[in-house]
Coordinates of C-alpha atoms and ligand atoms in Angstrom, one line a residue:
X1 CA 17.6 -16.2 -19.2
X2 CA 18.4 -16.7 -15.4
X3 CA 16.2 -18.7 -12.9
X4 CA 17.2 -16.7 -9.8
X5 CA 14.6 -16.2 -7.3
X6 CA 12.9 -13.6 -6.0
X7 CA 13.6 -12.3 -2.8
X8 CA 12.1 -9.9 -0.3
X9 CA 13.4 -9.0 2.9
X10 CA 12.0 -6.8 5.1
X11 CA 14.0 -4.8 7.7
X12 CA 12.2 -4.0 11.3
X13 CA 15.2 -1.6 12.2
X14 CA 14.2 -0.8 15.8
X15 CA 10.6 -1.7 15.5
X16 CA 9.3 -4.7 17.6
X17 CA 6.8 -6.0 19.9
X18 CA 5.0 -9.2 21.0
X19 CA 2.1 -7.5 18.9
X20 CA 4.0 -6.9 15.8
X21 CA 5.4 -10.2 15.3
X22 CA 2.0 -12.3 15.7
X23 CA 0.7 -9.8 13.5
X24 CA 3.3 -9.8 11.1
X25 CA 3.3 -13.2 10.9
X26 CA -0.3 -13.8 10.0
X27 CA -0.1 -11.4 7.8
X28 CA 3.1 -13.0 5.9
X29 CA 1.7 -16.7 6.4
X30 CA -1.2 -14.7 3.7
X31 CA 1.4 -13.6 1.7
X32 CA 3.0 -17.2 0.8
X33 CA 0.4 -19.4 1.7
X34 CA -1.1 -19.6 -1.6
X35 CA 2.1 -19.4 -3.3
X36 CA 3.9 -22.1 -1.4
X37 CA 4.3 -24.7 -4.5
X38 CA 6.7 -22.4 -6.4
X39 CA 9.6 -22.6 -5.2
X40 CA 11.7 -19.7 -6.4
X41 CA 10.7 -16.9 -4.0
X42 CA 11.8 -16.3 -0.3
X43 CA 10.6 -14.1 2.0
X44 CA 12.5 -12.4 5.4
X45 CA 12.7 -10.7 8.2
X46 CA 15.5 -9.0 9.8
X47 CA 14.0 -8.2 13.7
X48 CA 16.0 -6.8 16.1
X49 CA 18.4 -9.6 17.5
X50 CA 16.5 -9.9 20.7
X51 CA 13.2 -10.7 19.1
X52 CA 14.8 -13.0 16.7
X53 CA 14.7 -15.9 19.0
X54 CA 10.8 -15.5 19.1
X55 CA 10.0 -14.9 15.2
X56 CA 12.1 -18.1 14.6
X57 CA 9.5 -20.7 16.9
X58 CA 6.7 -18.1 15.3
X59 CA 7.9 -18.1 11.3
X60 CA 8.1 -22.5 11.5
X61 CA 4.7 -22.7 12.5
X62 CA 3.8 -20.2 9.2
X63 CA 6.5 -21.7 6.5
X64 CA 9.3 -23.1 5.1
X65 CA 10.0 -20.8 2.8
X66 CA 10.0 -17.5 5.8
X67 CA 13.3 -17.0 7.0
X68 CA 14.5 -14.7 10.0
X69 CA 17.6 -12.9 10.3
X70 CA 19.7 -10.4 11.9
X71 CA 21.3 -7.1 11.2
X72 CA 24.5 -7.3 12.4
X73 CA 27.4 -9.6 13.9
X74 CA 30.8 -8.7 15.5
X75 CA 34.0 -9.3 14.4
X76 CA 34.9 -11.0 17.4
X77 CA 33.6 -14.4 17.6
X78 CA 33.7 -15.0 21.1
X79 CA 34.6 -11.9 23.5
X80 CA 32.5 -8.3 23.2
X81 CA 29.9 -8.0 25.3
X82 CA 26.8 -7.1 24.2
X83 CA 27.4 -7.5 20.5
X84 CA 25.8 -11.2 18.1
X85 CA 28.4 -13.8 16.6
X86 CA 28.1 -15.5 13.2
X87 CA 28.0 -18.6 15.9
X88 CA 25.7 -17.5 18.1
X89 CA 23.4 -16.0 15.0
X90 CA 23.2 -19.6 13.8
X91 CA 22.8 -21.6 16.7
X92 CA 19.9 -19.5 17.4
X93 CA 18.2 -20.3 13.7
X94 CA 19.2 -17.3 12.2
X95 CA 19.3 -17.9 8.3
X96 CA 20.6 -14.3 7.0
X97 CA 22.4 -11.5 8.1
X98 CA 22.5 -8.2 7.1
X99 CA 26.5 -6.9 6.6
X100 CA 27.3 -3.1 6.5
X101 CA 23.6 -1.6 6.1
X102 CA 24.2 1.8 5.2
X103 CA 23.1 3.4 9.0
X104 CA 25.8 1.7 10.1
X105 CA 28.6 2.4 7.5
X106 CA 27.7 6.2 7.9
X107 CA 27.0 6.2 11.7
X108 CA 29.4 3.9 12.9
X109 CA 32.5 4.6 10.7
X110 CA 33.0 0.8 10.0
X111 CA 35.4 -0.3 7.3
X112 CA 35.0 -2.6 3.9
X113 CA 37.6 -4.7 5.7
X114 CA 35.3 -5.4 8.8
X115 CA 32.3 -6.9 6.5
X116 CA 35.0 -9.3 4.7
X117 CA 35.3 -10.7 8.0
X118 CA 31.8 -10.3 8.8
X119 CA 30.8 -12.4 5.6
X120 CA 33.7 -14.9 6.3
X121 CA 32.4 -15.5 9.7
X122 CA 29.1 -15.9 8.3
X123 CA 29.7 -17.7 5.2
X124 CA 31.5 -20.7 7.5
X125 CA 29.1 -21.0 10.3
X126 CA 26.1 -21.5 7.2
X127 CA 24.4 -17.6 7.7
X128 CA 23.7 -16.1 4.7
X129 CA 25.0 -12.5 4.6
X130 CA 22.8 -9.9 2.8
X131 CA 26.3 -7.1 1.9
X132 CA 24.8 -4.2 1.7
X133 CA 26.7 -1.9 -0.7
X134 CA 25.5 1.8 -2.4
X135 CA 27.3 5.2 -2.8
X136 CA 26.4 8.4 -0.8
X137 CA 24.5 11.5 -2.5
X138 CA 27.8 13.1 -2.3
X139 CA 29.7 10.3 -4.1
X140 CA 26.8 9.9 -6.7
X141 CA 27.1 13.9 -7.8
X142 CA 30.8 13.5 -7.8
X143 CA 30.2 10.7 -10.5
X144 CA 31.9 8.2 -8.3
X145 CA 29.0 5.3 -7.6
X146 CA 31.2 2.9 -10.2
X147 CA 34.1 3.3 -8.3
X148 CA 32.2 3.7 -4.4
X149 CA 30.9 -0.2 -5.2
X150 CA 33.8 -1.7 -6.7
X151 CA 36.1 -1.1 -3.3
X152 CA 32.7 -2.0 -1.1
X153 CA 32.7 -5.4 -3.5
X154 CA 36.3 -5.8 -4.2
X155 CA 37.4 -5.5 -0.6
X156 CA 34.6 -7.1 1.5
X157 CA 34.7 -10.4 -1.1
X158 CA 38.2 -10.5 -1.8
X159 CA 39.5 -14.5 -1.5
X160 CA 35.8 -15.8 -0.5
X161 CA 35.0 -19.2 -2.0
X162 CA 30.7 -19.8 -2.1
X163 CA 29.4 -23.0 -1.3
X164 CA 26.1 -24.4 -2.7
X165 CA 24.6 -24.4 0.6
X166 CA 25.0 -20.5 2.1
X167 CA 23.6 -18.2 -0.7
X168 CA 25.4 -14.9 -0.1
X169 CA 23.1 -11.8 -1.1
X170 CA 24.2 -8.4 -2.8
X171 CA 21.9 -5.4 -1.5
X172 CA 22.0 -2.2 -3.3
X173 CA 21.1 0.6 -1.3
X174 CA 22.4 4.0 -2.4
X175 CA 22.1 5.9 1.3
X176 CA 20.2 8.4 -0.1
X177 CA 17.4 6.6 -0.8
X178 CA 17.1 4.8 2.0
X179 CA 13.9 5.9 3.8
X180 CA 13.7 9.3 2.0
X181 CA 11.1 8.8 -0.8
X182 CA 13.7 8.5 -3.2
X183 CA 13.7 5.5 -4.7
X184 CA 16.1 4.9 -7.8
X185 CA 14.0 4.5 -11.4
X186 CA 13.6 0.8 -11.9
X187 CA 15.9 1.9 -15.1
X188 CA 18.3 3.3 -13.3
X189 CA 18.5 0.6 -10.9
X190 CA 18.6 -1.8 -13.7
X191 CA 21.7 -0.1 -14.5
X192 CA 23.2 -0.1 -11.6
X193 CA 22.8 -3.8 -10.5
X194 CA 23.9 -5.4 -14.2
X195 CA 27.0 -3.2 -12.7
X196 CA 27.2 -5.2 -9.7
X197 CA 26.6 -8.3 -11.8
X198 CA 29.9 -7.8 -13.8
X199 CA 31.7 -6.7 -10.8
X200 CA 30.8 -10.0 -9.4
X201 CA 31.3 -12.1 -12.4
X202 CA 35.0 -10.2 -12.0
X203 CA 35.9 -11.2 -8.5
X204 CA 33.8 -14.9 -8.6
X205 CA 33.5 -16.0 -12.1
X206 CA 30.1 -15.9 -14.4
X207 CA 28.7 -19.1 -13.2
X208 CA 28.8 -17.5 -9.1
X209 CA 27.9 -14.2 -10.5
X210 CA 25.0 -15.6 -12.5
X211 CA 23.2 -17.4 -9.0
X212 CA 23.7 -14.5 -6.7
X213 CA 20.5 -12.6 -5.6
X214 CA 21.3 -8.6 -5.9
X215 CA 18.4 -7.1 -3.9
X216 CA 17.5 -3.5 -4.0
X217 CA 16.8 -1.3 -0.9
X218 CA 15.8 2.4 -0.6
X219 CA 12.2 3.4 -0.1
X220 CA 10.7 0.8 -1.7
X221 CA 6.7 0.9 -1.2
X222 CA 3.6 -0.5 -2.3
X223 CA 3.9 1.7 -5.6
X224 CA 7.1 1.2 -7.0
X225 CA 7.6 -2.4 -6.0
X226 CA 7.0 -4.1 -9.0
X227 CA 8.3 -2.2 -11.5
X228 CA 11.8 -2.1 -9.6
X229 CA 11.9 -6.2 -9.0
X230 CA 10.5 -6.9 -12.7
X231 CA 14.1 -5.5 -13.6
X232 CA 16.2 -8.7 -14.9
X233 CA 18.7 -8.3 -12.3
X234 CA 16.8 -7.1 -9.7
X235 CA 16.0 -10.1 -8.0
X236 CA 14.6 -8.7 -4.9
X237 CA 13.9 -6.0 -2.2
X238 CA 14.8 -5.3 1.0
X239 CA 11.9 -3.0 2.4
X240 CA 12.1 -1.1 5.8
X241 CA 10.0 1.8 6.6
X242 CA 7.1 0.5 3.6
X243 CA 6.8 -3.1 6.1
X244 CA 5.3 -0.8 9.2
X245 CA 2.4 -0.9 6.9
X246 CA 1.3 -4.7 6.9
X247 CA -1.4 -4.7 4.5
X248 CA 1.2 -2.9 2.2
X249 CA 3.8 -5.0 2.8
X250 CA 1.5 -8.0 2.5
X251 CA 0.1 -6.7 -1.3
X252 CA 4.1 -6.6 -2.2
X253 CA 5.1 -9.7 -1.4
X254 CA 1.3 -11.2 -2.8
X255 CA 2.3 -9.5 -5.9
X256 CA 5.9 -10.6 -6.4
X257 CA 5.3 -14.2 -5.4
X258 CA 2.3 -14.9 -7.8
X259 CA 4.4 -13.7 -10.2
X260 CA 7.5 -15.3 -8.9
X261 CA 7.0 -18.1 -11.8
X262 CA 7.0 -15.6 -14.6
X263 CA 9.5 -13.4 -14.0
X264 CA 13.0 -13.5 -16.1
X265 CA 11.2 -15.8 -18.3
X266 CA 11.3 -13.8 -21.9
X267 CA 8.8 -16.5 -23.7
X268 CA 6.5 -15.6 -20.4
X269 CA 7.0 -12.3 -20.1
X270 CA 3.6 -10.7 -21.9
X271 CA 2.0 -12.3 -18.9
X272 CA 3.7 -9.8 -16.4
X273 CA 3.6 -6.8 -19.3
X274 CA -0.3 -7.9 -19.1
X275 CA -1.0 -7.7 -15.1
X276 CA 0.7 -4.3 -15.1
X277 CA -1.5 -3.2 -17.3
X278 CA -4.2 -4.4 -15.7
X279 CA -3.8 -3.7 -12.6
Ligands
LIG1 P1 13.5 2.1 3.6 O1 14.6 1.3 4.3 O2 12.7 1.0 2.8 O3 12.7 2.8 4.7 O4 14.1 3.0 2.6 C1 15.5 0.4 3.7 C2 16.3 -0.3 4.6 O5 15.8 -0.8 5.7 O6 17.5 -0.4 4.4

């Protein structure tokens, strides 16, 4: 039995305006509101860097428990022009960071070696980073997803000690589900991330392996969200194109946080079981 909690991030990519973050916001302060006692769920939002400033002064008014990140930090702490630091990233309020999203491992040709500095950077200035990890269709037909996520893992964590204070997040994201209406089978998934678990438990030791949040990403939606996070270790999702749609993306979270309490409890399980089928 684990008591991880449940997290779900949601991922603007280069969406933003004035408009969308007040109405995000209300929307989101709906989601949690009557959910705020539990404690083990969290809710975030990656915006662009230049609205992130904004949502931070916005997301304290709303809660506690809605954090606002980023997507992206340099290697360079101090000199490249028009790129974020892990510094900067926190003295603005930002509480996560995404590391190596798959648009950018693709697009940008950026190396396993990069995020283990990027999470480094992070991990010491007290910003969580969300390492985003998955194969590509190509690598997944050659049989090769085992062996893709074990160098991303193995590489980017190699030598990193976690504190108590800086929870660092796994996201699975195989690229080609991300925004493609393929979402892995909540089985399959399953699969996958107990994977990830052992690979952790390899590099960090059971008890570190055990705490960390491994999130799943890839056209996640109002229809195949529960079924995915109900998976033991799935503890969350990180949701980009299904968020443009905030009713939908308010219904998820609703769903996930009222039954935050339940989930990954076996004795309380039939309770879940029993809202699935009802619903
Ligand atoms: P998607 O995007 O939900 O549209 O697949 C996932 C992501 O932002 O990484």
């Amino acid at each position: 039995m684990n008591k991880r909690e449940k997290i779900i991030i949601g991922n603007w990519k280069l969406n933003g305006s004035k408009q969308l973050m007040q109405d995000t916001l209300v929307e989101l302060g709906q989601a949690i509101n009557p959910h705020h006692a539990a404690n083990n769920f969290t809710l975030a939002i990656c915006s662009p860097s230049i609205y992130v400033g904004e949502m931070i002064q916005l997301a304290m008014q709303i809660s506690n428990k809605l954090l606002i990140g980023c997507k992206n930090i340099n290697t360079d702490p101090y000199t490249f022009t028009g790129e974020l630091s892990a510094h900067t990233a926190k003295a603005m309020g930002c509480k996560l960071c995404l590391v190596g999203h798959a648009e950018r491992r693709t697009a940008l040709n950026e190396g396993n070696y990069s995020y283990h500095i990027k999470v480094k950077q992070l991990l010491a200035a007290g910003v969580s980073p969300a390492l985003c990890i998955g194969e590509t269709l190509e690598e997944k037909l050659a049989g090769k997803t085992y062996t893709v996520l074990h160098q991303q893992i193995t590489q980017a964590l190699a030598g990193i000690t976690l504190g108590d204070n800086t929870p660092l997040y796994i996201v699975y994201e195989p690229a080609y589900a991300i925004s493609s209406s393929q979402a892995l089978t909540p089985v399959f998934a399953q699969a996958v991330h107990a994977d990830i678990r052992r690979l952790l438990s390899d590099i960090l030791g059971a008890t570190q392996a055990n705490k960390i949040a491994i999130i799943y990403g890839g056209s996640v939606n109002h229809d195949n969200a529960l079924n995915l996070i109900a998976q033991p270790d799935v503890d969350g999702l990180l949701i980009g194109c299904a968020n443009s749609n905030l009713q939908h993306f308010r219904a998820i979270c609703n769903k996930v946080f009222s039954l935050a309490p339940v989930f990954n409890y076996a004795t309380e399980r039939k309770d879940y079981e029993n809202h699935m089928d009802a619903s």
